Short mmCIF file of C-alpha atoms in Angstrom, two decimals:
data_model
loop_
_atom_site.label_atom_id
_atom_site.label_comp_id
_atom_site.label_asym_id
_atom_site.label_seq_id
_atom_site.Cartn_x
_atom_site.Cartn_y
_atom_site.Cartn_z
CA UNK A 39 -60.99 2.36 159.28
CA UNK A 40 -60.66 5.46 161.69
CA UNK A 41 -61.06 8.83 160.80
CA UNK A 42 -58.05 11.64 160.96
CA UNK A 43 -59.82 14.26 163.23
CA UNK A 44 -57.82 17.70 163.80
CA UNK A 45 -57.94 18.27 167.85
CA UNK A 46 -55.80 20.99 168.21
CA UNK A 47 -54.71 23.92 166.20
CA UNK A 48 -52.14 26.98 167.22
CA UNK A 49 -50.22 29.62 165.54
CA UNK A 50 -46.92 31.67 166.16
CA UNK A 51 -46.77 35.13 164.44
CA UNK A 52 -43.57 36.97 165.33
CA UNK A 53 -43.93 40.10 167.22
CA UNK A 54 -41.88 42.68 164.26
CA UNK A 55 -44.33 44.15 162.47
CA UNK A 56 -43.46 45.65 158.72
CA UNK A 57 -46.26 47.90 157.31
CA UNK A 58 -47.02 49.26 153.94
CA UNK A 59 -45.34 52.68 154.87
CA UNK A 60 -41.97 50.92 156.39
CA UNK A 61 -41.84 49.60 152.68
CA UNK A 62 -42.14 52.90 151.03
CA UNK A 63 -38.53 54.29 152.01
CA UNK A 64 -37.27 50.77 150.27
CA UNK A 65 -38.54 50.62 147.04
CA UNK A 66 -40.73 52.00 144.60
CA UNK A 67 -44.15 51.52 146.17
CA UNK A 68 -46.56 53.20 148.24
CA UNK A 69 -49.19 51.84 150.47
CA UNK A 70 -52.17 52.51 148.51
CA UNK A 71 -50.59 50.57 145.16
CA UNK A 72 -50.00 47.28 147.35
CA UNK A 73 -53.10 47.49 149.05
CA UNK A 74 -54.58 47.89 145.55
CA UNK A 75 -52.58 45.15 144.01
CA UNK A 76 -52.45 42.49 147.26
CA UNK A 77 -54.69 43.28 150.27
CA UNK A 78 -52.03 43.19 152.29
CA UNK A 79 -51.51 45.99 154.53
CA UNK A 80 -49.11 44.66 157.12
CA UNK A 81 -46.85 41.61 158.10
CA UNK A 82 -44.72 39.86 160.33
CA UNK A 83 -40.83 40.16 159.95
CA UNK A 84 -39.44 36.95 161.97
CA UNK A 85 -35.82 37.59 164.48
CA UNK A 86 -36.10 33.64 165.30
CA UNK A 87 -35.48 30.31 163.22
CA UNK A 88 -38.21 28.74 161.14
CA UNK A 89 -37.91 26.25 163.60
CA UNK A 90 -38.36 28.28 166.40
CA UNK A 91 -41.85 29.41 164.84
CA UNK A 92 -43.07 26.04 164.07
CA UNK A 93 -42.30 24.88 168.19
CA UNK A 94 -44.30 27.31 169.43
CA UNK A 95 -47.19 26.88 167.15
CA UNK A 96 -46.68 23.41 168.04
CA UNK A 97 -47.23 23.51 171.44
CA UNK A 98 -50.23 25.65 171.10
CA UNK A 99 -51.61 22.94 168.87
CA UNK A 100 -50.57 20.21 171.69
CA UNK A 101 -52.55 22.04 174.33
CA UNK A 102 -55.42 22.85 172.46
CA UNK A 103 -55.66 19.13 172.00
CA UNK A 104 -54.96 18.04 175.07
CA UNK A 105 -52.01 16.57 174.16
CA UNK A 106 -48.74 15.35 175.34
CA UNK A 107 -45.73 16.04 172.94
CA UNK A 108 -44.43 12.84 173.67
CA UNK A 109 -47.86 11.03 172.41
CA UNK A 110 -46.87 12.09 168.60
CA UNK A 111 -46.24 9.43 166.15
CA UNK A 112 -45.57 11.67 163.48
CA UNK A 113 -44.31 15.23 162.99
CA UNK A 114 -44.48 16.60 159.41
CA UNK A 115 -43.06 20.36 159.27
CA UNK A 116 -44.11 21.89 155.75
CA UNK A 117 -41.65 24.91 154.58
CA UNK A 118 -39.54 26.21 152.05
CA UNK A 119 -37.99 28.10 154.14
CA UNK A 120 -36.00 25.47 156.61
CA UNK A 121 -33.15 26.39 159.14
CA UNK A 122 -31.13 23.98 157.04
CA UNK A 123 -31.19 21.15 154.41
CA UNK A 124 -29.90 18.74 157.04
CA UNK A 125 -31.23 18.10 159.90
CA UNK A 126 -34.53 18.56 158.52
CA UNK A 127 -36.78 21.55 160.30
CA UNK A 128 -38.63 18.72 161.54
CA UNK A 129 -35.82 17.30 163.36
CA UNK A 130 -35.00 20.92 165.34
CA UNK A 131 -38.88 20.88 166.06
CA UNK A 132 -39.23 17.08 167.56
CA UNK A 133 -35.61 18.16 169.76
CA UNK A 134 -37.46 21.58 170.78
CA UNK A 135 -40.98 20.65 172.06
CA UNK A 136 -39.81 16.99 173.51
CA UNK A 137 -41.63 15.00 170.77
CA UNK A 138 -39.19 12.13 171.34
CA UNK A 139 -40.93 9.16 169.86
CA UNK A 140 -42.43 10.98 166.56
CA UNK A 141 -40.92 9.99 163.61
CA UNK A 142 -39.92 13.26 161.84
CA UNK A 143 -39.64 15.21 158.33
CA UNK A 144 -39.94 18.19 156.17
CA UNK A 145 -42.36 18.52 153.22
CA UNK A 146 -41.64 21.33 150.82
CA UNK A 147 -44.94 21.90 148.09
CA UNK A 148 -44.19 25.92 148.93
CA UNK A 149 -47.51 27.47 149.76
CA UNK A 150 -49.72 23.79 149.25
CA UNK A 151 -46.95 22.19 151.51
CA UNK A 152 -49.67 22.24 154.68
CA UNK A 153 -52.56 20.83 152.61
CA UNK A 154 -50.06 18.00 151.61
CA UNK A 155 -48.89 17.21 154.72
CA UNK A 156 -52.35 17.27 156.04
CA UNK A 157 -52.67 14.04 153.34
CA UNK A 158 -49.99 12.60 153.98
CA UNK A 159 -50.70 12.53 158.06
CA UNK A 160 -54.85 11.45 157.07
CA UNK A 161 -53.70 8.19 155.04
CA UNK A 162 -50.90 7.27 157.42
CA UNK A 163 -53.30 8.08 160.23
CA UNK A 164 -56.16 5.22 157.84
CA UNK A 165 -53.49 3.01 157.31
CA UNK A 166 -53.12 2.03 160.76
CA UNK A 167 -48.99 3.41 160.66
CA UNK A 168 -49.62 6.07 163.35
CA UNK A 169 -52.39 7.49 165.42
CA UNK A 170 -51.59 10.86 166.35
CA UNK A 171 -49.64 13.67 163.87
CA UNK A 172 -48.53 17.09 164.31
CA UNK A 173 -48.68 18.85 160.85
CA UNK A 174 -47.09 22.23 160.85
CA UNK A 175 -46.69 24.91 158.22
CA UNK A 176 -43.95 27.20 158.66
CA UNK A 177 -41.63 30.11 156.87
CA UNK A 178 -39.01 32.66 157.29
CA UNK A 179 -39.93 33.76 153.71
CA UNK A 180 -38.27 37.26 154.45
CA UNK A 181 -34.74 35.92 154.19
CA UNK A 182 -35.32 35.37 150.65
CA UNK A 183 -36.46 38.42 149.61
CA UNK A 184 -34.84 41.45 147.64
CA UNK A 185 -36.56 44.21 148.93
CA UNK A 186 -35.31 46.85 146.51
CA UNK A 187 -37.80 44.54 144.25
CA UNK A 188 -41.44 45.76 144.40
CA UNK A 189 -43.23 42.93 142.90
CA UNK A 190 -42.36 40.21 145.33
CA UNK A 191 -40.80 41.63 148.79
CA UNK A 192 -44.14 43.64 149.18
CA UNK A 193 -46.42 40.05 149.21
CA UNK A 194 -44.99 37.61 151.88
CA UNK A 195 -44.25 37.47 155.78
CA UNK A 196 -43.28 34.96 158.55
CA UNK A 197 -45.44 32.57 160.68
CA UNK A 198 -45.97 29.52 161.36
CA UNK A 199 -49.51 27.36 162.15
CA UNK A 200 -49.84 23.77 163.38
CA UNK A 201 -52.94 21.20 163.89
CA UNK A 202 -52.81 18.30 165.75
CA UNK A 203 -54.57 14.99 163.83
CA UNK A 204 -55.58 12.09 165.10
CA UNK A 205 -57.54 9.05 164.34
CA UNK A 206 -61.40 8.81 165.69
CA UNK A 207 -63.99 6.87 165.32
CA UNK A 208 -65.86 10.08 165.25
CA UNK A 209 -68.19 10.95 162.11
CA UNK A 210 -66.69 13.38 159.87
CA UNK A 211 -62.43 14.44 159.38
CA UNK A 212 -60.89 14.80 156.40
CA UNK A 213 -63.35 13.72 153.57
CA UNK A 214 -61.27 13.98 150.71
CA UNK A 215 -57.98 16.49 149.32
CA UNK A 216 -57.10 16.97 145.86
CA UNK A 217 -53.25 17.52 145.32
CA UNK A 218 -51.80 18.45 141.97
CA UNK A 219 -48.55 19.95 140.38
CA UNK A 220 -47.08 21.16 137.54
CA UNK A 221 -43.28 21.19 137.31
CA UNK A 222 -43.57 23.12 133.38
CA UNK A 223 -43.78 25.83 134.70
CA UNK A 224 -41.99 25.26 137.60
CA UNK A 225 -39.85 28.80 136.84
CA UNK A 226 -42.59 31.08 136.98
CA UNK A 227 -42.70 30.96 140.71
CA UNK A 228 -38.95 29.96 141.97
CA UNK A 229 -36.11 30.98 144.03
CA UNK A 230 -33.05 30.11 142.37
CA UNK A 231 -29.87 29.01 143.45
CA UNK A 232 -31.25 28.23 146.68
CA UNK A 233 -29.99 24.40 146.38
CA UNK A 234 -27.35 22.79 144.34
CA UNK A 235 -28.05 23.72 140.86
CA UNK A 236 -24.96 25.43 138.91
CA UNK A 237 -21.36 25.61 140.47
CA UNK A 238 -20.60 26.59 144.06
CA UNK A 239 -20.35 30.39 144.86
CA UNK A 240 -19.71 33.04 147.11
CA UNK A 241 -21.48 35.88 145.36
CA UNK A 242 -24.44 33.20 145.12
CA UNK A 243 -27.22 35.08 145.97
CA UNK A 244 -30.96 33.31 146.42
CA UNK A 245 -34.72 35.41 145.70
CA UNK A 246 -37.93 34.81 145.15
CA UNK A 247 -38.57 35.42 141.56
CA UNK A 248 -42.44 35.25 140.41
CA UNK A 249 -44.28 35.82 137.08
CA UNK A 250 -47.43 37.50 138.84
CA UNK A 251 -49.88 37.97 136.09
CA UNK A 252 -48.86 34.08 135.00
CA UNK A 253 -48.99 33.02 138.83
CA UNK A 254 -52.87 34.97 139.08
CA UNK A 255 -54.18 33.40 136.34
CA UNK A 256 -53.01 29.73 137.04
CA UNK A 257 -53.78 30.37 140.49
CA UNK A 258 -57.08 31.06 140.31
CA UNK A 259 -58.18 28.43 138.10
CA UNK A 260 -56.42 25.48 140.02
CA UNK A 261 -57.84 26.59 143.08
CA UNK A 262 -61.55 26.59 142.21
CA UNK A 263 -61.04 23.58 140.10
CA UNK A 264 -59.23 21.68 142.63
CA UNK A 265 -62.02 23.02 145.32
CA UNK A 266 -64.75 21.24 142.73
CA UNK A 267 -63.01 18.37 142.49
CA UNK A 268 -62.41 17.85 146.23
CA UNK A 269 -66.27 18.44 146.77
CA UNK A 270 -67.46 15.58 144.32
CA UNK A 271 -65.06 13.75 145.75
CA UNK A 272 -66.24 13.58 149.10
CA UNK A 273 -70.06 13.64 147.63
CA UNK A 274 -70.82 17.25 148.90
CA UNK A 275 -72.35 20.00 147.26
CA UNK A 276 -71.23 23.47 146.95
CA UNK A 277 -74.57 24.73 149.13
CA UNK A 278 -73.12 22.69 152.04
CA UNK A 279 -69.87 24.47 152.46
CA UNK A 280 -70.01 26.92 155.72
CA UNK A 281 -66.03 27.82 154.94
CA UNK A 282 -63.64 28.23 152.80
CA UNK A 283 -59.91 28.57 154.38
CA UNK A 284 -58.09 29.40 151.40
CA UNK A 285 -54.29 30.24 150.95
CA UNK A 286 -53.16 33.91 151.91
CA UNK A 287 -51.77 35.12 148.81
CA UNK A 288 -53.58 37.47 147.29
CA UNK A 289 -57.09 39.61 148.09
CA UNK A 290 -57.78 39.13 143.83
CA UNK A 291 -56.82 35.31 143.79
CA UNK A 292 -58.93 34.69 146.76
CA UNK A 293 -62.03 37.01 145.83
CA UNK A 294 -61.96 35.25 142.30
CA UNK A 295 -61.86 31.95 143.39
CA UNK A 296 -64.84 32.58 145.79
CA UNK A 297 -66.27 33.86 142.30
CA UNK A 298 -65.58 30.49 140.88
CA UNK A 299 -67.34 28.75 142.90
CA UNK A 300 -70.29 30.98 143.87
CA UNK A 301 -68.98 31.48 147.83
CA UNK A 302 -70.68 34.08 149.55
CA UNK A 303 -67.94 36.18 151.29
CA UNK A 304 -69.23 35.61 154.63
CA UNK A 305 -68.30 31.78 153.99
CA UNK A 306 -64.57 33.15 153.24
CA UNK A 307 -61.93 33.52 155.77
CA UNK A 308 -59.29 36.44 155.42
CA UNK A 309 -56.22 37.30 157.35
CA UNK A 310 -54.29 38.32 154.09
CA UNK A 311 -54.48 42.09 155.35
CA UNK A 312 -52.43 41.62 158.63
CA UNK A 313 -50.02 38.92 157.77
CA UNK A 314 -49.23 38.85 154.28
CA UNK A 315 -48.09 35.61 152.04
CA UNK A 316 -46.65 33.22 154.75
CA UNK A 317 -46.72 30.40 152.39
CA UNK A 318 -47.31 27.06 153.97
CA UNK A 319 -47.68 28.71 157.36
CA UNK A 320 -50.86 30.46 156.13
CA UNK A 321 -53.91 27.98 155.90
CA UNK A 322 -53.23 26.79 159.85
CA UNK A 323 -52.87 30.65 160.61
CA UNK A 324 -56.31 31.13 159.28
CA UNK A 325 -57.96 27.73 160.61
CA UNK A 326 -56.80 28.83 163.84
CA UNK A 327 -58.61 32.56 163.41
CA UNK A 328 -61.15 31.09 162.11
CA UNK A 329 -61.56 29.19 165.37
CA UNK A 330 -60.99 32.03 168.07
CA UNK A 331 -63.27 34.36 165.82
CA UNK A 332 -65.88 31.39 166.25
CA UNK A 333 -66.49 31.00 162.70
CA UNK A 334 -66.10 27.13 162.47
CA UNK A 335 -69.22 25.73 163.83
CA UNK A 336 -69.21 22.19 165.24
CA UNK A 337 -70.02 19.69 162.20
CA UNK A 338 -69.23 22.74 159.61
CA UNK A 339 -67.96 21.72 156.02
CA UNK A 340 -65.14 23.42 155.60
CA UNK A 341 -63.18 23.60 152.43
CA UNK A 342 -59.10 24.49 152.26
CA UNK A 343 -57.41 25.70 148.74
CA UNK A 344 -54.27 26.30 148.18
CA UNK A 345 -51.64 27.01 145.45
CA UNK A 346 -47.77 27.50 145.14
CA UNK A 347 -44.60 27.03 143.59
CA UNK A 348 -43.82 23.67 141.64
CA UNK A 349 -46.17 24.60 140.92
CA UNK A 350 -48.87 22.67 143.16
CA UNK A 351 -52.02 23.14 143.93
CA UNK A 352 -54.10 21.38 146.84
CA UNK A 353 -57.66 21.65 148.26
CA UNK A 354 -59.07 19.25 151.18
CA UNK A 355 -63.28 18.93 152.49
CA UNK A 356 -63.45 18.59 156.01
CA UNK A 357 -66.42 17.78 158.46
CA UNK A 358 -65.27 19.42 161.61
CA UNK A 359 -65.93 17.85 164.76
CA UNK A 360 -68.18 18.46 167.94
CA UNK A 361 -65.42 20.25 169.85
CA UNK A 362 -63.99 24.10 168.53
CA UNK A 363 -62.67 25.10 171.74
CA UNK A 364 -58.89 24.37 173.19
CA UNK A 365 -58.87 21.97 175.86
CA UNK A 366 -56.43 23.81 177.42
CA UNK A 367 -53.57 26.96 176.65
CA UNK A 368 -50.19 27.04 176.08
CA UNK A 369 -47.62 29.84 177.33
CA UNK A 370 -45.45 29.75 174.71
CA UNK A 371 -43.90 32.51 172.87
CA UNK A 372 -41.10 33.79 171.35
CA UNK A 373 -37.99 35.28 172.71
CA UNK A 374 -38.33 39.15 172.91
CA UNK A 375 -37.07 40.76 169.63
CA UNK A 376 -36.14 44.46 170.57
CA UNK A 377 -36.15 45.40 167.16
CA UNK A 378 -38.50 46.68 164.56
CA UNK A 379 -39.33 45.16 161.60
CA UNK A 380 -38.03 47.19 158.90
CA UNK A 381 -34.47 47.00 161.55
CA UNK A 382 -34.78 43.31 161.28
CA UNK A 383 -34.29 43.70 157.23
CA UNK A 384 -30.86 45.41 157.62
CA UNK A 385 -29.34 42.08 156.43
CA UNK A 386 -31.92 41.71 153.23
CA UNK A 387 -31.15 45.23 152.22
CA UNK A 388 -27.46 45.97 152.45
CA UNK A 389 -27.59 42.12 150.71
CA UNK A 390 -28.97 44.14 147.57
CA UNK A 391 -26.63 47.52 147.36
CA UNK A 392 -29.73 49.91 149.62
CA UNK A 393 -29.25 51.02 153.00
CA UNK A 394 -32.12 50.87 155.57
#
């Protein structure tokens, strides 16, 4: 049975920045209480389609690998955040980059979504159904949020990561993942009226609404337990891991699941402070600064956690392979924007009764 061995990797962060200090002339905050609360002391404000992220991670992720678009069998884009509800993001992606024979769909687990696609493309990849996979994560999280509302428009951003799987007979590969849920409390992380639920309406508006202490708490302990779990699956120990790529959400959630499970943090990687929450997008954004920073060794152990609305919660062991360079680069990039971020929030803010 082969192996599902990650060949190529890329990322697409969208040139608009939005700092701490644009967000003090919005709402009640200051830089010094979200970098307190969150890490986060910047992010990325997207003028493009989720879409339009996701392709150029994409082909990034093609390159590095070596990689024809038209040798994917499968392209899995994992977002909450989607252009549409039909066609799939997925769709728009396999139309952009040329991916003409991959079979093609969306995966929405919010912020676990890449960890569960990553499964998803490992056991199709073991069952002998395809041999190569594109698994992206990617959001446009900023065109759900209120920003007159302190406790959630402060925390997330726009990006998008991709990895390119395939099967090997090469030693090591995904080892084992750990995916859980539970819809209870479903409402304590949630951005309703975003689908069908109650009757059709114009005044209809759609934000992300989130419990945070509840959210902290549950967050914390799924992703160390999950992270366990994953290990004793895959018959590892704890003192074998070299990295932990966990999911961007919070400098507190991250620091106290490294607590958890006794991580060093050396053996932790962090982007939280320049890119914010990006959701799904936010565990291939760090694998692939974790590789140009050179901090995946060949052979390393590395160990992925993540948790999100549903609420799910995922975590994956992985053996890296021999190669942690690109075989080659890509030239794609988005379109110029032209515009600032905090301009680029005009529509968000007039949405909620404040002008920019």
């Amino acid at each position: 049975m082969p192996a599902s061995l990650i060949t190529g990797w890329g990322k697409c962060l969208p040139p608009a920045v939005l700092s701490n200090a644009d967000l003090e002339g919005l709402t009640d905050t200051s830089d010094e209480w979200i970098t307190t609360r969150s890490g986060i002391k910047e992010r990325r404000i997207s003028h493009v389609e989720t879409s339009d992220l996701a392709a150029v991670a994409a082909r990034h992720a093609l390159a590095a690998a070596g990689r024809g678009a038209e040798e994917i069998d499968l392209l899995l884009v994992a977002t909450c955040t989607p252009d549409r509800l039909v066609p799939a993001a997925a769709a728009l992606v396999q139309q952009k980059i040329g991916a003409a024979r991959a079979a093609a769909m969306d995966l929405n687990a919010a912020c676990s979504g890449f960890l569960y696609g990553l499964a998803v493309a490992d056991q199709m990849i073991r069952a002998g159904s395809v041999r190569r996979a594109l698994v992206i994560g990617a959001e446009k999280l900023h065109f759900f949020l209120d920003f007159t509302d302190r406790a959630t428009s402060v925390l997330f951003g726009d990006g998008a990561g991709a990895v390119v799987v395939e099967a090997s007979e090469e030693a090591g590969g995904l080892l084992a993942f750990e995916l859980g849920a539970d819809g209870t409390a479903a409402e304590i992380l949630c951005i309703p009226g975003s689908g069908t639920e109650g009757e059709p309406s114009r005044e209809r508006r759609s934000r992300v609404q989130m419990e945070g202490p509840a959210v902290f708490r549950r967050a914390v302990e799924a992703m160390g337990d999950a992270s366990l779990r994953v290990l004793e699956k895959a018959g590892v120990s704890l003192e074998e891991v070299d990295l932990l790529i966990p999911h961007q959400a919070n400098l507190r959630i991250i620091e106290a699941t490294a607590r958890r499970l006794g991580l060093d943090g050396s053996k932790v990687m962090l982007n939280l402070a320049d890119y914010g929450n990006t959701s799904a997008a936010s565990i291939p954004i760090a694998l692939a600064e974790a590789l140009e920073q050179g901090k995946v060794r060949p052979g390393a152990l590395v160990v992925f956690a993540a948790f999100g609305g549903g609420l799910t919660w995922a975590a994956a062991a992985y053996r890296w392979g021999a190669r942690v360079t690109p075989l080659a680069a890509s030239a794609a990039s988005l379109a110029p924007v032209g515009r600032s971020g905090r301009e680029l929030l005009e529509p968000n803010v007039l949405l909620y009764g404040k002008g920019v």
